Amino acid sequence: MGHLVTLATCSLNQFAMDFTGNCERIIESIRKAKSGGAMLRVGPELEVCGYGCLDHLLESDTFLHSWEVLATIINHEECQDIVLDIGTPVRHKNTRYNCRIISYNRKIILIRPKMSLANDGNYREMRYFTPWLKAGEVEEYYLESIVGAITKQEKVPFGDGIISTIDTCFACETCEELFSPMAPHGPMGLDGVEIFTNSSGSHHELRKLNTRISLILEATRKSGGIYLYANQIGCDGDRLYYDGSAMIIVNGIVVAINPQFSLTEVEVLTATIDLEDVRTFRCSPSRGLQAQGSRKFQRFEIPTRLSKSVKNPELRRRKESDEIEVRYHSPEEEISLGAACWLWDYLRRSGVAGYFVPLSGGIDSCATSVLVYSMCRLVYEAVCNGNEQVIKDARRIAGELEDSQWKPASAEDFCNRIFHTCFMGSKNSSRETRSRAKNLATAIGAYHIDIDIDKVTTAIVDVFSGWSRWIPRFKSNGGSSTENLALQNIQARSRMVLAYLFAQLVPTFRARRDGGALLVLGSANVDESLRGYYTKYDCSAADINPIGGISKTDLKRFIAYAQQNFNLPVLESFLTATPTAELEPISATYVQSDEVDMGITYAELSVFGRLRKVHKLGPWGCYTKLLSLWQDRTPRQIYEKTRHFFRSYAINRHKMTTLTPSLHMEAYSPDDNRFDLRPFLYPSFSWPYRKIEAHVAKTEEEHLQALS
């Protein structure tokens, strides 16, 4: 018989700065790990304070409370007889570090600081922490008295070391370190480390999971080992959704994985593995030769065995974990589940009575509404499965008394209690959009309101006309482009004001206990934000926006998915309708169209979005790349489209500074908060335009010469 070890990793729904809740969830995960027979438990990155604390990580209180939480955990009776790997911020010699703390039976064995910090995209770790650059070095750390009083230690090791038990050894690798070219697991594996723990704060992005798993598989595929990956799950207070997927991998094979999306706050994963499988995998002579010259790490001993027999008789005859097949969600499923989970965390943690959305009858507000319905479906499923935390939160949000036994009878029942849609029509609205909005609300169970806003917009325009003695007109009625745009914008902005009025008063009108207020949801997609095709401070100016990081193309695919999987045939009418703002008068010869107004298609916007952000290209770079991508267009056509995009992007970039906080999902999101940092006042791109014009003229001249 080999050396069987049972190990545990987890996905925790931590909440930034919620020290009480975070502590409870950590202890619950340890309790579950022990009940599964595990001797080692690994948690997410910065799980004590929550990963998304941002500038709170600059505050002394955050470090103090983190140590207080850690003291509570270390001293807890249910947290003994198991090796713990816990993530927390630590200050060493007045320098802040992102650390793992390894402890066992009220003793701290090692504090291991993160060596490679994530500092791009949504990550700004260098703002808060310093990386530990002393590879293989360990110093002494003078322990805080609140913890030292429990551990009876004055000093503990701090640095890049490894942990030895009687039967094996393990070491830490934190999030970004895995993705770096010289990842720690390489030299550590050569020095005999058999188990690697990776504690992560990795957020969801469409089509990202397979990349992450490929890197984790590669970590042990060449040189063997057991890899325990832990990750946060849920919304911890900002634009990101952390997508769990804690997993255990052995020699490049996945043997266990947690859900990527879940409403369960504590997801613990265990697997039983034979250490001899790692040792056999590493028998190649080439590995042995490299191990001879590899870096040697200082080892810190724990006087226990990870492979020792467990007390529970039912767990003594443990079966080795077999390889499993990883299921990757389609992008449509990721949108459905990721946005729904994010909306649920935001709703239950914000203390409000539900959501409100201006439902126009177009596909964007339709998508926002269907995502709320997807959330209601997940909530109802969790209620049916007996998830006590979800049941408790659902009752509170629905306005039930604390001793109520109410449970939603269906997803539609819950939707009617917490979700409110409103069609804000005008004389420019069509019967079709009004009907679509009502039919969708009925299908998903939302509380629907139908109003007209003409009195409001007319009153506002009359104020201007009374002063100026001039009546502005739509372009179709003989007005200028300036008049036309102003009359459209006042409709859009009036809807924003009315949305917040209704969101504040509707719960009281519906006689909800204690009244309450609703969060207003926005419905501007990532492509329209990139192009600036929306009115500043209109209905896009909401509390949060679940589709602000999703492209129009992916949204349409999601709606087609929901039509089939949610049994919503009403969505067909949204898919086939022409996208329109309905802010101009409709006539027999004219119906407003989004793509005509923008001068660019949504498909083209996606291309420019990726070239600008993901490929990091300016006007000249986009033009040269498109010469290869768009073979069916002439250089002049490509230049004109490129110039139109960058002009529209530049003159509308100021709108990004007031963009409603949106769930991050797309790699080319223009979110100005921290993901896509750019000026919001631009000069004309005269230099690259002249360069492109010269190239176009040259290619046209060469073409004419070839024809002559």
XYZ file of C-alpha atoms in Angstrom:
708
model
C 0.000 0.000 0.000
C 1.223 3.510 -0.823
C 1.171 6.680 1.228
C -2.369 8.019 0.899
C -2.917 11.668 1.806
C -6.239 13.498 1.878
C -5.890 17.182 1.074
C -8.411 20.037 0.944
C -8.704 23.274 -0.962
C -11.651 25.645 -1.132
C -13.545 28.477 -2.782
C -14.817 31.054 -0.277
C -17.274 33.883 -0.912
C -15.319 36.452 1.070
C -16.396 40.087 1.372
C -13.788 42.864 1.491
C -13.442 44.252 5.048
C -16.053 41.826 6.440
C -13.727 40.438 9.100
C -16.552 38.801 11.039
C -18.068 36.999 8.055
C -14.684 36.130 6.563
C -13.554 34.588 9.856
C -16.723 32.486 10.095
C -16.358 31.236 6.534
C -12.693 30.311 7.035
C -13.508 28.337 10.188
C -16.414 26.621 8.408
C -14.082 25.616 5.563
C -11.628 24.130 8.075
C -14.471 22.267 9.738
C -15.552 20.818 6.370
C -11.970 19.936 5.430
C -11.503 17.991 8.664
C -14.823 16.193 8.242
C -13.565 15.059 4.830
C -10.456 13.566 6.432
C -8.021 16.226 5.187
C -4.739 16.935 6.980
C -3.947 20.088 4.950
C -6.374 22.912 4.141
C -5.592 25.699 1.644
C -7.649 28.916 1.335
C -7.869 31.803 -1.166
C -5.507 34.754 -1.420
C -6.003 37.431 1.282
C -8.990 35.469 2.572
C -8.828 37.045 6.032
C -9.572 40.609 4.888
C -10.943 39.816 1.412
C -8.982 40.269 -1.794
C -10.729 43.449 -2.989
C -9.893 45.764 -0.072
C -8.031 48.112 -2.448
C -6.776 51.235 -0.586
C -7.949 49.818 2.740
C -4.778 47.733 2.430
C -2.889 50.965 3.155
C -4.582 51.304 6.547
C -3.101 50.066 9.823
C -6.545 48.913 10.975
C -6.703 46.352 8.185
C -3.488 44.705 9.362
C -4.567 44.853 13.008
C -7.971 43.260 12.365
C -6.382 40.630 10.122
C -4.113 39.526 12.981
C -7.108 39.509 15.343
C -9.004 37.240 12.948
C -5.952 35.010 12.554
C -5.640 34.714 16.338
C -9.286 33.656 16.531
C -8.764 30.971 13.895
C -5.484 29.609 15.280
C -6.955 29.344 18.779
C -10.272 27.807 17.685
C -10.803 24.260 18.947
C -12.107 23.066 15.575
C -8.984 24.364 13.838
C -6.535 21.977 15.518
C -4.917 18.764 14.190
C -4.886 20.073 10.608
C -2.203 22.056 8.766
C -3.583 25.455 7.728
C -2.510 27.652 4.809
C -4.255 31.021 5.307
C -3.964 34.236 3.255
C -3.553 37.603 4.984
C -1.657 40.907 4.660
C 1.450 41.268 6.864
C 3.834 44.152 7.603
C 7.471 43.149 8.012
C 10.089 45.803 8.796
C 7.488 48.488 7.911
C 6.936 46.985 4.475
C 3.562 45.548 3.408
C 3.439 42.022 2.002
C 0.723 39.755 0.604
C 1.333 36.608 2.655
C 0.455 33.006 3.366
C 0.614 31.912 6.989
C 1.256 28.230 7.620
C 0.155 27.056 11.053
C -0.423 23.822 12.947
C -1.842 23.301 16.437
C -1.500 26.889 17.661
C 1.980 27.320 16.171
C 2.975 29.461 13.183
C 5.445 27.484 11.084
C 6.197 30.003 8.308
C 5.017 33.320 6.890
C 5.521 33.156 3.153
C 5.321 36.509 1.261
C 4.183 36.710 -2.361
C 7.108 37.076 -4.777
C 5.432 38.128 -8.051
C 2.610 40.674 -7.816
C -0.278 41.052 -10.261
C -0.097 44.593 -11.587
C -1.984 44.817 -14.866
C -5.589 44.801 -16.064
C -7.797 44.961 -12.977
C -4.888 44.316 -10.602
C -2.882 46.980 -8.740
C -1.018 44.912 -6.138
C 2.125 47.047 -6.384
C 0.052 49.946 -5.039
C -0.443 48.068 -1.772
C 2.357 45.513 -1.458
C 6.040 44.954 -2.154
C 7.116 41.657 -3.716
C 9.564 39.473 -1.793
C 12.595 39.473 -4.078
C 14.908 37.374 -1.886
C 14.417 33.975 -3.491
C 15.284 31.157 -1.110
C 15.961 33.531 1.799
C 14.236 33.533 5.194
C 14.338 36.160 7.964
C 12.928 36.417 11.478
C 9.565 38.051 12.012
C 8.639 39.463 15.411
C 5.167 38.139 15.985
C 2.246 40.357 17.062
C 1.549 39.916 20.755
C -2.106 39.014 20.197
C -0.992 35.907 18.275
C 2.204 35.289 20.245
C 0.159 34.982 23.426
C -1.569 31.996 21.830
C 1.366 30.386 20.016
C 3.924 31.117 22.777
C 6.280 32.385 20.050
C 8.138 35.678 19.893
C 9.700 35.178 16.476
C 8.691 33.076 13.443
C 10.316 32.478 10.025
C 9.394 34.932 7.251
C 10.427 34.322 3.643
C 10.793 31.834 0.824
C 10.975 28.432 2.479
C 9.265 25.049 2.334
C 7.440 22.942 4.894
C 8.458 19.421 5.810
C 6.219 16.925 7.543
C 7.393 13.463 8.600
C 6.197 11.904 5.345
C 6.313 14.659 2.681
C 6.929 18.356 2.051
C 4.901 21.202 0.567
C 5.399 24.810 -0.476
C 3.343 27.856 -1.409
C 2.880 29.514 -4.771
C 0.510 32.489 -4.808
C -1.680 33.353 -7.817
C 0.465 35.487 -10.172
C 3.596 33.450 -9.390
C 2.104 30.559 -11.351
C 1.742 32.782 -14.430
C 5.303 34.142 -14.307
C 8.029 32.705 -16.592
C 10.183 31.583 -13.632
C 7.429 30.161 -11.423
C 8.517 28.945 -7.946
C 7.112 25.443 -8.446
C 9.983 24.633 -10.831
C 12.979 24.915 -8.482
C 10.885 23.849 -5.484
C 9.856 20.658 -7.255
C 13.494 19.914 -8.038
C 14.300 20.362 -4.341
C 11.807 17.659 -3.415
C 8.569 19.543 -2.830
C 5.730 17.104 -3.571
C 2.694 19.283 -2.797
C 2.189 22.834 -4.081
C -0.473 25.146 -2.671
C -1.694 28.048 -4.793
C -3.962 30.616 -3.174
C -5.540 32.903 -5.708
C -7.774 35.946 -6.130
C -8.495 35.346 -9.803
C -11.524 37.036 -11.342
C -13.813 35.787 -14.073
C -13.458 36.847 -17.670
C -15.194 35.253 -20.630
C -13.235 32.344 -22.097
C -10.508 32.617 -19.419
C -10.905 29.413 -17.381
C -9.313 27.083 -19.933
C -6.198 29.300 -20.013
C -5.938 29.191 -16.222
C -6.378 25.421 -16.044
C -3.833 24.855 -18.827
C -1.201 26.749 -16.824
C -1.987 24.808 -13.639
C -1.831 21.498 -15.500
C 1.529 22.460 -16.969
C 2.890 23.146 -13.471
C 2.944 19.416 -12.675
C 2.779 17.829 -16.121
C 6.538 17.967 -16.731
C 8.006 17.353 -13.291
C 5.121 15.860 -11.324
C 3.562 16.847 -8.042
C 0.248 17.549 -6.347
C -1.206 21.011 -6.974
C -3.881 22.493 -4.696
C -5.507 25.590 -6.220
C -7.792 27.745 -4.055
C -9.723 30.784 -5.268
C -12.197 33.307 -3.996
C -15.743 33.097 -5.402
C -18.409 35.785 -5.715
C -18.563 39.584 -5.665
C -16.575 41.000 -2.766
C -17.597 44.617 -3.243
C -16.650 45.887 -6.690
C -16.769 45.215 -10.431
C -15.213 41.752 -10.348
C -16.692 38.294 -9.976
C -14.209 35.745 -8.634
C -15.057 32.457 -10.262
C -13.970 29.801 -7.795
C -12.962 26.628 -9.630
C -10.751 25.416 -6.794
C -9.063 22.264 -8.033
C -6.651 19.469 -7.182
C -4.251 18.232 -9.842
C -1.834 15.307 -9.705
C 0.958 14.912 -12.265
C -0.922 17.033 -14.812
C -4.277 15.294 -14.249
C -7.347 16.942 -12.673
C -8.797 14.767 -9.914
C -11.217 17.280 -8.339
C -12.679 20.696 -9.185
C -15.226 22.998 -7.563
C -17.987 24.843 -9.461
C -16.972 27.968 -11.340
C -20.233 29.690 -10.376
C -22.152 29.048 -7.156
C -24.335 30.729 -4.530
C -22.800 28.521 -1.812
C -20.511 30.618 0.384
C -18.139 27.824 1.440
C -17.158 25.227 -1.170
C -14.569 22.735 0.151
C -12.906 20.209 -2.121
C -11.001 17.136 -0.941
C -9.069 14.441 -2.768
C -7.127 11.382 -1.671
C -3.810 10.872 -3.456
C -0.951 8.390 -3.215
C 2.366 10.189 -2.667
C 4.101 7.281 -4.378
C 2.470 8.345 -7.655
C 4.453 11.585 -7.511
C 7.687 9.811 -6.639
C 7.262 7.290 -9.440
C 6.430 10.074 -11.925
C 9.728 11.796 -11.077
C 12.010 8.854 -11.754
C 13.520 10.164 -15.023
C 17.345 10.585 -15.048
C 17.143 14.058 -16.602
C 15.089 15.337 -13.681
C 17.531 13.772 -11.236
C 20.477 15.480 -12.897
C 18.753 18.888 -12.777
C 17.774 18.341 -9.138
C 21.471 18.011 -8.244
C 22.167 21.576 -9.318
C 18.908 23.188 -8.232
C 18.467 25.803 -5.501
C 18.214 24.424 -1.970
C 15.452 25.849 0.220
C 15.385 26.125 3.973
C 12.912 23.631 5.463
C 10.642 24.124 8.444
C 9.308 21.034 10.131
C 5.838 20.090 11.334
C 5.930 17.029 13.622
C 3.053 15.195 11.972
C 2.207 13.038 8.986
C -0.181 14.160 6.262
C -0.748 10.484 5.479
C -1.669 9.409 8.995
C -4.874 7.465 9.508
C -8.001 9.409 10.323
C -10.172 8.913 13.404
C -13.455 8.552 11.519
C -13.901 4.805 10.736
C -15.863 5.647 7.567
C -12.856 7.532 6.201
C -10.168 4.957 7.020
C -10.678 2.923 3.864
C -10.113 5.851 1.574
C -10.295 5.449 -2.170
C -7.833 7.273 -4.363
C -9.363 10.099 -6.381
C -9.697 9.298 -10.076
C -9.152 11.594 -13.022
C -12.206 13.666 -13.918
C -13.189 15.489 -17.095
C -13.299 19.261 -16.727
C -16.447 20.823 -18.167
C -15.987 24.266 -19.653
C -19.041 26.502 -19.862
C -19.888 28.133 -23.167
C -19.619 31.962 -23.172
C -23.430 32.104 -23.103
C -23.503 29.980 -19.959
C -20.718 32.053 -18.394
C -22.762 35.217 -18.949
C -25.894 33.605 -17.564
C -24.241 32.204 -14.437
C -21.490 34.738 -13.742
C -23.690 37.831 -13.981
C -26.450 36.126 -11.992
C -24.100 35.241 -9.119
C -22.614 38.758 -9.132
C -26.097 40.317 -9.046
C -27.113 38.079 -6.141
C -24.066 38.946 -4.022
C -24.530 42.651 -4.735
C -28.235 42.520 -3.902
C -27.949 40.594 -0.652
C -24.990 42.610 0.609
C -26.338 46.057 -0.302
C -29.395 45.819 1.970
C -31.902 47.023 -0.643
C -35.324 45.667 -1.614
C -34.551 44.556 -5.157
C -33.745 45.775 -8.645
C -35.377 48.240 -11.059
C -34.673 48.432 -14.784
C -36.064 50.737 -17.482
C -37.170 48.070 -19.981
C -37.237 49.646 -23.440
C -38.197 46.636 -25.513
C -34.682 46.520 -26.989
C -32.193 43.698 -26.630
C -29.868 45.407 -24.110
C -32.440 46.079 -21.376
C -33.913 42.701 -22.291
C -30.540 41.077 -21.541
C -30.294 42.876 -18.195
C -33.788 41.659 -17.291
C -33.070 38.080 -18.307
C -29.893 38.109 -16.209
C -31.952 39.108 -13.164
C -34.309 36.249 -14.027
C -31.285 33.926 -14.255
C -30.352 35.076 -10.754
C -33.874 34.267 -9.550
C -33.592 30.805 -11.090
C -30.341 30.150 -9.204
C -31.874 31.438 -5.969
C -34.917 29.188 -6.366
C -32.669 26.205 -7.136
C -30.600 26.909 -4.008
C -33.767 27.223 -1.927
C -34.978 23.861 -3.221
C -31.588 22.370 -2.307
C -31.922 23.628 1.255
C -29.242 26.342 1.166
C -30.012 28.036 4.486
C -27.984 31.179 3.774
C -29.802 31.771 0.483
C -33.186 31.119 2.139
C -32.364 33.608 4.894
C -31.203 36.261 2.416
C -34.211 35.719 0.116
C -36.669 36.220 2.973
C -34.947 39.392 4.120
C -34.799 40.901 0.629
C -38.458 40.037 0.010
C -39.409 41.944 3.164
C -40.449 38.962 5.256
C -40.341 38.928 9.055
C -37.383 37.221 10.734
C -39.528 34.299 11.909
C -41.238 33.888 8.529
C -41.291 30.454 6.934
C -41.920 31.861 3.454
C -40.060 30.364 0.515
C -40.490 31.336 -3.132
C -42.814 28.961 -4.976
C -40.881 29.446 -8.217
C -38.221 31.614 -9.835
C -41.040 33.786 -11.201
C -42.525 34.172 -7.706
C -39.218 35.461 -6.327
C -38.734 37.652 -9.403
C -42.098 39.328 -8.778
C -41.088 40.156 -5.200
C -37.727 41.752 -5.988
C -37.592 42.786 -9.655
C -39.365 45.774 -11.209
C -39.399 46.727 -14.886
C -40.714 49.950 -16.382
C -41.481 50.850 -19.991
C -41.043 54.607 -20.298
C -42.761 55.334 -23.589
C -42.969 58.472 -25.655
C -44.628 59.577 -28.860
C -41.551 58.161 -30.615
C -42.064 54.664 -29.166
C -43.607 51.920 -31.244
C -46.376 49.535 -30.242
C -43.956 46.677 -30.886
C -41.393 47.737 -28.259
C -44.097 48.460 -25.683
C -45.625 45.035 -26.296
C -42.236 43.260 -26.164
C -41.417 44.858 -22.817
C -44.733 43.826 -21.289
C -44.556 40.284 -22.656
C -41.026 39.729 -21.340
C -41.920 41.038 -17.883
C -44.924 38.717 -17.778
C -42.853 35.718 -18.875
C -40.222 36.143 -16.146
C -42.659 37.238 -13.431
C -41.363 40.802 -12.972
C -43.560 43.560 -11.526
C -44.124 45.689 -14.639
C -44.942 49.400 -14.933
C -45.966 51.174 -18.158
C -45.795 54.986 -18.273
C -45.447 57.801 -20.808
C -42.831 60.517 -20.387
C -44.046 63.083 -22.975
C -45.412 65.453 -20.299
C -42.024 65.510 -18.597
C -39.961 66.125 -21.729
C -42.431 68.669 -23.086
C -42.319 70.595 -19.810
C -38.506 70.715 -19.887
C -38.371 71.852 -23.520
C -41.046 74.461 -22.759
C -38.752 75.991 -20.138
C -36.100 76.507 -22.818
C -38.632 77.705 -25.423
C -40.177 80.147 -22.935
C -36.792 81.742 -22.449
C -35.567 81.639 -26.049
C -38.865 82.112 -27.927
C -37.581 79.321 -30.166
C -38.970 75.824 -30.512
C -36.263 73.202 -31.338
C -37.290 70.560 -33.896
C -36.247 67.050 -34.837
C -34.204 66.712 -38.005
C -37.075 64.875 -39.691
C -39.209 67.966 -39.015
C -36.696 70.412 -40.464
C -34.446 70.918 -37.443
C -30.649 70.908 -37.323
C -28.459 68.048 -36.132
C -27.845 69.958 -32.893
C -31.587 70.337 -32.228
C -32.159 66.712 -33.130
C -29.539 65.487 -30.650
C -30.728 67.782 -27.853
C -34.317 66.561 -28.177
C -33.148 62.938 -28.081
C -30.957 63.524 -25.029
C -33.693 65.157 -22.960
C -35.853 62.071 -23.407
C -33.023 59.794 -22.319
C -32.125 61.951 -19.299
C -35.753 62.263 -18.219
C -35.912 58.480 -18.049
C -32.952 58.422 -15.677
C -34.651 60.873 -13.292
C -37.917 58.917 -13.408
C -36.104 55.613 -12.908
C -34.636 56.792 -9.602
C -37.971 58.280 -8.486
C -39.792 55.008 -9.101
C -36.944 52.941 -7.600
C -37.261 54.884 -4.346
C -41.048 54.830 -4.063
C -42.342 51.609 -5.653
C -41.511 49.298 -2.689
C -43.504 51.596 -0.390
C -46.345 51.757 -2.930
C -46.391 47.949 -3.011
C -46.659 47.940 0.806
C -43.381 46.117 1.327
C -42.564 45.842 5.016
C -40.324 48.784 5.992
C -40.570 50.133 2.446
C -37.012 50.094 1.193
C -35.522 51.161 -2.128
C -34.441 49.476 -5.349
C -31.100 49.512 -7.118
C -31.370 50.859 -10.674
C -29.713 48.638 -13.269
C -28.046 49.984 -16.396
C -28.163 48.432 -19.853
C -25.296 49.877 -21.903
C -23.137 47.156 -23.483
C -19.361 47.270 -23.820
C -19.406 48.167 -27.544
C -21.700 51.170 -27.087
C -19.523 52.393 -24.220
C -16.417 52.004 -26.371
C -18.033 54.005 -29.204
C -19.684 56.444 -26.784
C -23.101 55.692 -28.273
C -25.216 56.634 -25.304
C -26.341 59.798 -23.563
C -24.310 60.904 -20.568
C -26.485 60.724 -17.443
C -29.322 58.904 -19.160
C -30.596 55.431 -18.200
C -27.000 54.215 -18.514
C -26.347 56.255 -15.346
C -27.526 53.559 -12.962
C -26.297 52.029 -9.721
C -24.667 49.012 -11.382
C -24.660 47.496 -14.866
C -24.501 43.704 -15.340
C -23.962 43.912 -19.136
C -21.460 46.790 -19.257
C -18.592 44.349 -19.821
C -20.319 42.230 -22.477
C -20.223 42.749 -26.238
C -23.378 43.076 -28.330
C -22.444 39.903 -30.184
C -22.166 37.874 -26.969
C -25.369 39.414 -25.615
C -27.341 38.227 -28.637
C -25.873 34.758 -28.239
C -26.856 34.795 -24.568
C -30.437 35.775 -25.427
C -30.621 32.920 -27.958
C -29.299 30.573 -25.257
C -31.850 31.824 -22.705
C -34.674 31.480 -25.217
C -34.045 27.741 -25.383
C -32.754 26.951 -21.884
C -35.083 29.220 -19.887
C -38.131 28.385 -22.041
C -38.698 32.023 -23.041
C -40.092 32.044 -26.600
C -40.806 35.773 -26.211
C -37.072 36.397 -26.703
C -37.332 35.573 -30.408
C -38.961 38.949 -31.043
C -36.011 40.708 -29.395
C -33.473 38.794 -31.482
C -35.138 39.680 -34.781
C -35.865 43.352 -33.986
C -33.679 46.128 -35.396
C -31.713 47.767 -32.550
C -33.110 51.290 -32.152
C -33.074 54.026 -29.506
C -36.577 55.243 -30.528
C -35.693 58.834 -29.697
C -36.685 60.300 -33.078
C -40.118 60.405 -34.726
C -41.017 57.275 -36.709
C -42.365 57.720 -40.221
C -43.287 55.511 -43.137
C -39.811 56.032 -44.577
C -37.662 56.341 -41.438
C -37.013 54.192 -38.376
C -34.003 55.053 -36.213
C -31.267 52.384 -36.273
C -28.350 52.093 -33.835
C -25.785 50.897 -36.383
C -26.769 53.609 -38.872
C -26.494 56.260 -36.139
C -23.078 54.945 -35.067
C -21.692 54.618 -38.578
C -20.183 51.287 -37.600
C -21.534 47.803 -36.967
C -21.382 46.011 -33.620
C -19.180 43.333 -35.187
C -16.726 46.016 -36.336
C -16.753 47.582 -32.868
C -15.722 44.257 -31.344
C -12.784 44.074 -33.745
C -11.631 47.613 -32.959
C -12.140 47.011 -29.241
C -9.818 44.003 -29.225
C -7.202 45.672 -31.415
C -7.167 48.801 -29.241
C -7.072 47.118 -25.812
C -5.986 43.479 -26.114
C -3.486 43.961 -28.963
C -2.529 47.447 -27.694
C -2.725 49.199 -31.060
C -3.343 52.821 -32.007
C -4.791 54.145 -35.298
C -1.771 53.141 -37.413
C -1.465 49.711 -35.818
C -5.203 49.038 -36.245
C -5.068 50.099 -39.876
C -2.137 47.822 -40.727
C -3.692 44.879 -38.874
C -7.026 45.386 -40.643
C -5.324 45.347 -44.040
C -4.733 41.663 -43.334
C -8.030 40.937 -41.533
C -10.378 42.708 -43.958
C -9.223 41.376 -47.300
C -12.546 42.302 -48.948
C -12.037 46.057 -48.358
C -9.772 48.585 -49.984
C -7.087 50.412 -47.970
C -9.128 53.628 -48.272
C -12.270 51.972 -46.900
C -10.256 50.579 -43.995
C -8.700 53.987 -43.354
C -12.087 55.719 -43.349
C -13.534 53.181 -40.936
C -10.452 53.406 -38.682
C -10.582 57.193 -38.667
C -14.305 57.196 -37.897
C -13.847 54.803 -34.984
C -10.985 56.693 -33.359
C -12.705 60.057 -33.824
C -15.893 58.727 -32.190
C -13.878 57.052 -29.436
C -11.848 60.205 -28.705
C -14.703 62.725 -28.556
C -16.775 60.412 -26.322
C -14.035 59.155 -24.001
C -15.126 61.643 -21.321
C -18.253 59.529 -20.845
C -16.113 56.711 -19.447
C -15.284 58.806 -16.378
C -18.941 58.579 -15.307
C -19.567 55.039 -16.515
C -21.867 53.056 -14.243
C -19.914 50.373 -12.334
C -20.153 47.317 -14.554
C -19.422 43.646 -14.075
C -16.073 42.957 -15.730
C -16.360 40.199 -18.334
C -14.693 41.328 -21.541
C -10.950 41.707 -22.162
C -11.471 44.927 -24.172
C -13.701 46.719 -21.650
C -13.211 50.525 -21.777
C -13.914 50.902 -18.032
C -12.001 53.986 -16.906
C -12.047 53.091 -13.211
C -8.917 50.932 -13.203
C -8.994 48.541 -16.147
C -8.551 50.882 -19.132
C -6.761 54.030 -17.998
C -6.694 56.680 -20.741
C -7.020 60.465 -21.121
C -10.566 61.752 -21.513
C -9.529 64.744 -23.622
C -7.802 63.857 -26.884
C -6.126 65.824 -29.690
C -6.861 64.843 -33.269
C -4.770 61.852 -34.336
C -3.118 63.987 -37.037
C 0.274 62.272 -37.050
C -0.948 58.666 -37.538
C -3.669 59.875 -39.929
C -1.062 61.499 -42.210
C 0.959 58.285 -42.104
C -2.099 56.223 -43.049
C -3.118 58.687 -45.789
C 0.362 58.462 -47.305
C 0.153 54.672 -47.296
C -3.330 54.724 -48.880
C -2.175 57.131 -51.601
C 0.862 54.952 -52.326
C -1.170 51.721 -52.587
C -3.752 53.415 -54.845
C -0.976 54.737 -57.080
C 0.620 51.285 -57.279
C -2.763 49.786 -58.132
C -3.278 52.262 -60.994
C 0.210 51.578 -62.331
C -0.485 47.853 -62.273
C -3.645 48.368 -64.324
C -1.960 50.599 -66.942
